[in-house]
Tab-separated table of C-alpha atoms in Angstrom:
chain	number	residue	atom	x	y	z
A	1	MET	CA	-0.023	-0.025	0.101
A	2	LEU	CA	2.791	2.367	1.044
A	3	LYS	CA	4.535	1.609	-2.314
A	4	ASP	CA	1.465	2.488	-4.245
A	5	ARG	CA	1.474	5.943	-2.692
A	6	PHE	CA	5.202	6.723	-2.222
A	7	TYR	CA	7.878	5.085	-4.318
A	8	PRO	CA	10.394	7.650	-5.666
A	9	MET	CA	11.784	7.261	-9.122
A	10	ILE	CA	15.251	7.388	-7.685
A	11	PHE	CA	14.840	3.830	-6.328
A	12	THR	CA	14.367	2.423	-9.857
A	13	SER	CA	16.093	4.834	-12.307
A	14	PHE	CA	19.621	3.682	-11.957
A	15	ALA	CA	19.231	0.139	-13.304
A	16	GLY	CA	21.752	-0.303	-16.001
A	17	TYR	CA	23.328	3.070	-15.339
A	18	SER	CA	26.453	3.901	-17.162
A	19	TRP	CA	29.189	6.511	-17.545
A	20	ASN	CA	27.468	7.714	-20.601
A	21	LYS	CA	24.129	8.408	-18.723
A	22	LEU	CA	26.245	10.081	-15.896
A	23	VAL	CA	27.849	12.596	-18.240
A	24	LYS	CA	24.283	13.307	-19.835
A	25	ASP	CA	22.937	13.859	-16.344
A	26	LEU	CA	25.617	16.170	-15.370
A	27	LEU	CA	25.524	18.110	-18.540
A	28	ALA	CA	21.796	18.550	-18.194
A	29	GLY	CA	22.350	19.694	-14.618
A	30	VAL	CA	24.731	22.378	-15.788
A	31	LEU	CA	22.207	23.742	-18.400
A	32	VAL	CA	19.221	23.659	-16.057
A	33	ALA	CA	21.237	25.505	-13.544
A	34	ILE	CA	22.108	28.190	-15.908
A	35	ILE	CA	18.369	28.623	-16.898
A	36	ALA	CA	17.310	28.524	-13.213
A	37	LEU	CA	19.464	31.259	-11.976
A	38	PRO	CA	17.733	34.356	-13.819
A	39	LEU	CA	14.321	32.610	-13.370
A	40	SER	CA	14.652	32.185	-9.668
A	41	ILE	CA	15.781	35.780	-9.317
A	42	ALA	CA	13.012	37.243	-11.457
A	43	PHE	CA	10.345	35.164	-9.924
A	44	GLY	CA	11.438	36.016	-6.366
A	45	ILE	CA	11.381	39.813	-7.294
A	46	ALA	CA	7.961	39.546	-9.122
A	47	SER	CA	6.478	37.762	-6.153
A	48	GLY	CA	7.254	40.685	-3.973
A	49	VAL	CA	10.138	39.227	-2.036
A	50	THR	CA	13.892	39.199	-2.491
A	51	PRO	CA	16.162	37.270	-5.066
A	52	ALA	CA	17.428	35.286	-2.347
A	53	SER	CA	14.137	33.821	-1.527
A	54	GLY	CA	13.739	32.808	-5.204
A	55	LEU	CA	17.265	31.199	-5.207
A	56	MET	CA	16.522	29.416	-1.864
A	57	THR	CA	13.407	27.906	-3.413
A	58	SER	CA	15.404	26.411	-6.389
A	59	LEU	CA	18.128	25.069	-4.116
A	60	ILE	CA	16.065	23.663	-1.249
A	61	GLY	CA	13.062	22.780	-3.026
A	62	GLY	CA	14.736	21.663	-6.197
A	63	PHE	CA	16.801	19.221	-4.276
A	64	ILE	CA	14.256	17.745	-2.148
A	65	VAL	CA	11.736	17.319	-5.007
A	66	SER	CA	14.337	15.809	-7.421
A	67	LEU	CA	15.319	13.327	-4.516
A	68	PHE	CA	11.717	11.979	-3.871
A	69	SER	CA	10.001	12.853	-7.105
A	70	GLY	CA	7.621	10.490	-8.892
A	71	SER	CA	9.145	11.562	-12.179
A	72	SER	CA	12.729	10.686	-13.271
A	73	VAL	CA	13.378	14.123	-14.907
A	74	GLN	CA	11.094	16.593	-12.978
A	75	VAL	CA	12.787	19.740	-11.888
A	76	ALA	CA	11.244	22.025	-9.344
A	77	GLY	CA	11.601	25.458	-8.331
A	78	PRO	CA	9.615	28.930	-8.225
A	79	THR	CA	7.285	29.414	-11.170
A	80	GLY	CA	5.256	32.187	-12.751
A	81	ALA	CA	2.032	30.557	-11.720
A	82	PHE	CA	2.658	31.259	-8.025
A	83	ILE	CA	3.518	34.992	-8.473
A	84	VAL	CA	0.018	36.232	-8.211
A	85	ILE	CA	-0.959	34.074	-5.292
A	86	VAL	CA	2.308	34.606	-3.350
A	87	TYR	CA	2.150	38.437	-3.948
A	88	ASP	CA	-1.508	38.569	-2.463
A	89	ILE	CA	-0.679	36.357	0.552
A	90	LEU	CA	2.393	38.466	1.275
A	91	ARG	CA	0.451	41.826	1.071
A	92	GLU	CA	-2.328	40.517	3.384
A	93	ASN	CA	-0.395	38.212	5.844
A	94	GLY	CA	3.268	39.463	5.785
A	95	PHE	CA	6.451	37.382	5.119
A	96	ILE	CA	5.908	35.125	7.885
A	97	GLY	CA	2.281	34.466	7.236
A	98	LEU	CA	3.436	33.479	3.591
A	99	MET	CA	6.013	31.032	5.001
A	100	GLN	CA	3.346	29.539	7.424
A	101	ALA	CA	0.904	29.192	4.584
A	102	THR	CA	3.527	27.532	2.373
A	103	PHE	CA	4.401	25.059	5.163
A	104	ILE	CA	0.778	24.098	5.792
A	105	ALA	CA	0.342	23.651	1.920
A	106	GLY	CA	3.262	21.184	2.130
A	107	VAL	CA	1.332	19.107	4.705
A	108	ILE	CA	-1.842	19.187	2.405
A	109	LEU	CA	0.154	18.002	-0.357
A	110	ILE	CA	1.560	15.121	1.505
A	111	GLY	CA	-2.050	14.219	2.606
A	112	MET	CA	-3.253	14.492	-0.987
A	113	GLY	CA	-0.532	12.026	-2.295
A	114	ALA	CA	-0.948	9.624	0.815
A	115	SER	CA	-4.776	9.552	0.177
A	116	GLY	CA	-4.443	8.897	-3.678
A	117	VAL	CA	-5.661	12.338	-4.854
A	118	GLY	CA	-2.956	12.433	-7.473
A	119	SER	CA	-4.895	10.124	-9.627
A	120	TRP	CA	-8.063	12.381	-9.538
A	121	LEU	CA	-6.518	15.693	-10.672
A	122	ARG	CA	-6.066	14.538	-14.247
A	123	PHE	CA	-9.725	15.170	-14.745
A	124	ILE	CA	-9.476	19.010	-14.302
A	125	SER	CA	-10.647	20.384	-17.689
A	126	ARG	CA	-8.154	22.027	-20.059
A	127	PRO	CA	-10.195	25.145	-20.438
A	128	VAL	CA	-9.821	25.796	-16.690
A	129	VAL	CA	-6.115	25.367	-16.730
A	130	VAL	CA	-5.784	27.532	-19.939
A	131	GLY	CA	-7.993	30.247	-18.629
A	132	TYR	CA	-6.096	30.421	-15.291
A	133	THR	CA	-2.630	30.471	-16.806
A	134	SER	CA	-3.737	33.218	-19.357
A	135	GLY	CA	-4.694	35.344	-16.383
A	136	ILE	CA	-1.528	34.814	-14.740
A	137	ALA	CA	0.295	35.866	-17.837
A	138	VAL	CA	-1.526	39.115	-17.923
A	139	THR	CA	-0.970	39.763	-14.343
A	140	ILE	CA	2.841	39.012	-14.521
A	141	PHE	CA	3.143	41.404	-17.797
A	142	THR	CA	1.368	44.201	-15.988
A	143	GLY	CA	3.354	43.691	-12.823
A	144	GLN	CA	6.686	44.142	-14.757
A	145	ILE	CA	5.751	47.506	-16.600
A	146	LYS	CA	7.110	49.562	-13.784
A	147	ASP	CA	10.569	48.147	-14.064
A	148	SER	CA	10.410	47.930	-17.883
A	149	LEU	CA	9.835	51.650	-18.096
A	150	GLY	CA	12.017	52.715	-15.230
A	151	LEU	CA	9.112	54.367	-13.483
A	152	GLU	CA	9.873	56.329	-10.237
A	153	MET	CA	6.841	55.453	-8.168
A	154	GLY	CA	6.123	53.639	-4.893
A	155	GLN	CA	4.271	50.502	-4.293
A	156	VAL	CA	2.636	49.099	-7.377
A	157	PRO	CA	-1.214	48.526	-6.617
A	158	PRO	CA	-2.392	44.963	-6.788
A	159	HIS	CA	-5.358	45.346	-8.977
A	160	PHE	CA	-5.185	45.628	-12.885
A	161	THR	CA	-7.051	48.921	-13.201
A	162	ASP	CA	-5.323	50.668	-10.149
A	163	LYS	CA	-2.062	49.425	-11.729
A	164	MET	CA	-2.846	51.107	-15.188
A	165	TYR	CA	-3.872	54.307	-13.430
A	166	ALA	CA	-0.944	54.476	-11.302
A	167	PHE	CA	1.484	53.923	-14.305
A	168	TRP	CA	-0.330	56.543	-16.334
A	169	GLN	CA	-0.075	59.032	-13.357
A	170	ASN	CA	3.707	58.399	-13.292
A	171	ILE	CA	4.396	58.278	-17.008
A	172	ASP	CA	6.441	61.481	-16.858
A	173	SER	CA	9.196	59.430	-14.906
A	174	VAL	CA	9.922	57.174	-17.753
A	175	ASN	CA	13.722	56.319	-18.040
A	176	PRO	CA	14.633	55.971	-21.575
A	177	TYR	CA	17.799	54.016	-20.492
A	178	ALA	CA	15.451	51.217	-18.851
A	179	ILE	CA	13.638	50.957	-22.115
A	180	LEU	CA	16.908	50.515	-24.081
A	181	THR	CA	17.993	47.778	-21.643
A	182	VAL	CA	14.620	45.869	-22.175
A	183	VAL	CA	15.105	46.238	-25.922
A	184	LEU	CA	18.599	44.963	-25.865
A	185	THR	CA	17.700	42.099	-23.552
A	186	PHE	CA	14.751	41.046	-25.437
A	187	GLY	CA	16.524	41.520	-28.802
A	188	LEU	CA	19.463	39.352	-27.677
A	189	ILE	CA	17.015	36.561	-26.338
A	190	GLN	CA	15.254	36.394	-29.690
A	191	THR	CA	18.385	36.465	-31.746
A	192	ILE	CA	19.969	33.589	-29.806
A	193	HIS	CA	16.800	31.589	-30.098
A	194	TYR	CA	16.681	32.344	-33.943
A	195	PHE	CA	20.086	30.768	-34.393
A	196	LYS	CA	20.240	28.178	-31.683
A	197	LYS	CA	17.278	27.185	-29.562
A	198	THR	CA	19.171	24.867	-27.218
A	199	TYR	CA	21.278	27.758	-25.859
A	200	PRO	CA	20.467	29.362	-22.426
A	201	ALA	CA	19.293	32.615	-24.065
A	202	ALA	CA	18.066	34.404	-21.020
A	203	PHE	CA	21.293	33.777	-19.009
A	204	ILE	CA	23.485	34.986	-21.902
A	205	ALA	CA	21.292	38.005	-22.510
A	206	LEU	CA	21.436	38.975	-18.690
A	207	ILE	CA	25.112	38.574	-18.474
A	208	THR	CA	25.727	40.503	-21.766
A	209	VAL	CA	23.322	43.362	-21.002
A	210	SER	CA	24.474	43.576	-17.380
A	211	PHE	CA	28.124	44.051	-18.726
A	212	VAL	CA	26.928	46.802	-21.157
A	213	THR	CA	24.949	48.749	-18.739
A	214	TYR	CA	27.785	48.579	-15.954
A	215	TYR	CA	30.362	49.615	-18.506
A	216	PHE	CA	28.476	52.502	-20.033
A	217	GLN	CA	27.087	53.475	-16.686
A	218	PHE	CA	23.404	53.297	-17.564
A	219	PRO	CA	21.380	55.081	-14.899
A	220	VAL	CA	19.166	52.068	-14.316
A	221	GLU	CA	18.173	50.379	-11.228
A	222	THR	CA	19.901	46.992	-10.447
A	223	ILE	CA	19.536	44.146	-7.961
A	224	LEU	CA	22.249	45.870	-5.897
A	225	SER	CA	20.601	49.355	-5.860
A	226	ARG	CA	17.312	47.733	-4.820
A	227	PHE	CA	18.061	44.795	-2.466
A	228	GLY	CA	21.730	45.106	-1.577
A	229	LYS	CA	24.171	42.379	-1.740
A	230	LEU	CA	22.919	38.991	-2.669
A	231	THR	CA	23.235	36.784	0.537
A	232	LEU	CA	21.828	33.316	0.954
A	233	SER	CA	21.344	32.124	4.664
A	234	LEU	CA	20.476	28.872	6.298
A	235	GLU	CA	19.006	30.703	9.141
A	236	VAL	CA	15.635	29.016	10.060
A	237	VAL	CA	12.705	31.350	9.809
A	238	PRO	CA	10.506	31.395	13.017
A	239	LEU	CA	7.374	29.703	11.814
A	240	PHE	CA	6.389	28.186	15.100
A	241	PRO	CA	4.261	27.870	17.240
A	242	LEU	CA	1.473	27.214	14.508
A	243	ASP	CA	-1.568	27.381	16.705
A	244	LEU	CA	-5.023	26.211	15.603
A	245	ASP	CA	-6.262	29.915	15.125
A	246	THR	CA	-3.248	30.631	12.789
A	247	ILE	CA	-3.752	27.314	10.812
A	248	THR	CA	-7.444	28.114	10.454
A	249	PHE	CA	-6.749	31.644	9.347
A	250	LEU	CA	-4.173	30.701	6.762
A	251	PHE	CA	-5.968	27.515	5.685
A	252	PRO	CA	-7.631	29.011	2.493
A	253	ALA	CA	-4.200	30.359	1.286
A	254	ALA	CA	-2.513	27.202	2.007
A	255	LEU	CA	-5.197	25.212	0.291
A	256	THR	CA	-4.815	27.346	-2.903
A	257	ILE	CA	-1.005	27.022	-2.933
A	258	ALA	CA	-1.501	23.256	-2.500
A	259	ILE	CA	-4.087	22.787	-5.159
A	260	LEU	CA	-2.214	25.104	-7.695
A	261	GLY	CA	1.178	23.319	-6.910
A	262	ALA	CA	-0.497	19.805	-7.290
A	263	ILE	CA	-1.875	20.680	-10.679
A	264	GLU	CA	1.188	22.350	-12.029
A	265	SER	CA	3.487	19.646	-10.869
A	266	LEU	CA	1.480	16.842	-12.405
A	267	LEU	CA	1.020	18.698	-15.586
A	268	CYS	CA	4.663	19.198	-15.637
A	269	ALA	CA	5.227	15.397	-14.998
A	270	LEU	CA	2.819	14.671	-17.904
A	271	VAL	CA	4.892	16.788	-20.202
A	272	ALA	CA	7.923	14.906	-19.175
A	273	ASP	CA	6.290	11.587	-19.655
A	274	GLY	CA	5.490	12.515	-23.195
A	275	MET	CA	9.191	13.650	-23.834
A	276	VAL	CA	10.963	10.641	-22.258
A	277	GLY	CA	8.392	7.755	-22.670
A	278	GLU	CA	7.833	6.936	-19.105
A	279	ARG	CA	4.827	7.048	-16.728
A	280	HIS	CA	5.281	9.213	-13.506
A	281	ARG	CA	3.974	8.160	-10.157
A	282	SER	CA	1.366	11.024	-9.398
A	283	ASN	CA	0.940	10.356	-5.612
A	284	THR	CA	4.691	10.056	-5.157
A	285	GLU	CA	5.047	13.347	-6.901
A	286	LEU	CA	2.538	15.025	-4.602
A	287	ILE	CA	4.248	13.849	-1.611
A	288	ALA	CA	7.683	15.070	-3.008
A	289	GLN	CA	6.173	18.463	-3.546
A	290	GLY	CA	4.731	18.505	0.055
A	291	LEU	CA	8.087	17.676	1.566
A	292	GLY	CA	9.648	20.380	-0.674
A	293	ASN	CA	6.967	22.984	0.390
A	294	ILE	CA	7.583	22.085	4.105
A	295	ALA	CA	11.294	22.530	3.728
A	296	THR	CA	11.550	25.759	1.737
A	297	PRO	CA	9.630	28.075	4.042
A	298	LEU	CA	12.008	27.108	6.797
A	299	PHE	CA	14.719	28.997	4.910
A	300	GLY	CA	12.611	31.868	3.577
A	301	GLY	CA	12.014	30.160	0.222
A	302	LEU	CA	8.582	30.512	-1.842
A	303	PRO	CA	6.294	27.674	-2.856
A	304	VAL	CA	7.905	25.188	-4.864
A	305	THR	CA	6.365	23.123	-7.734
A	306	GLY	CA	7.316	21.377	-11.050
A	307	ALA	CA	8.720	23.876	-13.527
A	308	ILE	CA	7.872	23.057	-16.999
A	309	ALA	CA	10.568	25.244	-18.715
A	310	ARG	CA	13.408	23.867	-16.512
A	311	THR	CA	12.021	20.240	-16.859
A	312	ALA	CA	11.680	20.342	-20.648
A	313	ALA	CA	15.231	21.842	-20.883
A	314	ASN	CA	16.389	18.978	-18.630
A	315	VAL	CA	14.920	16.359	-20.913
A	316	ARG	CA	16.172	18.104	-24.159
A	317	ALA	CA	19.752	18.179	-22.656
A	318	GLY	CA	19.717	14.421	-22.245
A	319	ALA	CA	18.808	13.926	-18.663
A	320	LYS	CA	18.224	10.178	-17.668
A	321	THR	CA	17.728	10.079	-14.045
A	322	PRO	CA	17.028	12.233	-10.984
A	323	LEU	CA	20.739	12.768	-10.528
A	324	ALA	CA	20.301	15.562	-13.253
A	325	GLY	CA	17.874	17.478	-11.110
A	326	LEU	CA	20.095	16.933	-8.066
A	327	SER	CA	23.131	18.089	-9.879
A	328	HIS	CA	21.450	21.143	-11.031
A	329	VAL	CA	21.214	22.252	-7.421
A	330	PHE	CA	24.915	21.876	-6.995
A	331	PHE	CA	25.738	23.753	-10.091
A	332	LEU	CA	23.227	26.553	-9.372
A	333	LEU	CA	24.944	27.103	-5.885
A	334	SER	CA	28.291	26.991	-7.500
A	335	ILE	CA	27.291	29.775	-9.931
A	336	ILE	CA	25.816	31.890	-7.179
A	337	ILE	CA	28.987	31.555	-5.210
A	338	PHE	CA	31.456	32.329	-8.031
A	339	LEU	CA	29.326	34.994	-9.681
A	340	GLU	CA	27.664	36.534	-6.720
A	341	ASP	CA	29.637	40.011	-7.107
A	342	PHE	CA	28.420	40.130	-10.748
A	343	VAL	CA	24.881	38.861	-10.467
A	344	VAL	CA	23.919	41.934	-8.291
A	345	TYR	CA	24.540	44.220	-11.252
A	346	ILE	CA	21.723	42.722	-13.394
A	347	PRO	CA	19.411	45.446	-14.128
A	348	MET	CA	15.798	45.368	-12.987
A	349	ALA	CA	14.659	46.216	-16.463
A	350	SER	CA	16.218	43.092	-17.988
A	351	LEU	CA	14.825	40.887	-15.421
A	352	ALA	CA	11.284	42.504	-15.963
């Protein structure tokens, strides 16, 4: 019975393992780490927290999910689908409230996997998923207008019409250098994709444009000017005690995180199945996601779930086993350590 509910792929993925597969897993880990760096930073900022929170999500959550995943090639981390939810929870309940809600969501996900709910979620209709993700796309886009235009304004309002009105009121503060930075970044990404789709275009573009803006002293906001130095800490966030009143109050938010995380992770696993020709273990995947979401908030991380872009890149790079996902965490940490002094000069407009 336990094996039906929780049997990670890592137990069966290494049958007939070879040096050739090891090399492919490690190369895939390098590529996914390069892709994960800008995405983790960008999703952390867009969610209303710090770049470090986004990176901790990829490091802690990514490791745990890969270790216990019901898919051989699933890669987890912060995703765009959570930006709207995280931003709202953060605004209403503060940072500690967000961390507590994520922790509770992890417990819910484990319960869903242990009870076999993973097999039911496949019946959610496609129009519901498409409609929700389309709404997320619009919200993310409007949320990045401020940094894209370099507007000098305070807090961006949460609602669409209020955002548009606030942007219009501050249109006189548009920074042409920020717009130029956006154009350079977007143009470089599209050019790289045109010639070679397998290259990590976002990473190359961010590094190149950061060098250009730093060398020519563009007056644009950077990670350093907004957040200070990029520091990762293993200091445990004080989530406890979690009394009944707190759990009851945060339960709706936690349930939202859990359901969205379950849907996105299983959709991601299905995409991976089609690419590698295997069948993932749905309930095991939910339990793995639950463990990840219990661990990440302890260190200030965001909700974690299967990331389709990173998982697809992992497969295309030749990943064969969960070692690819585990190694991407090691390589991501190495990049952060060795490029920390450079990463902080990435322009906010480029991330937008």
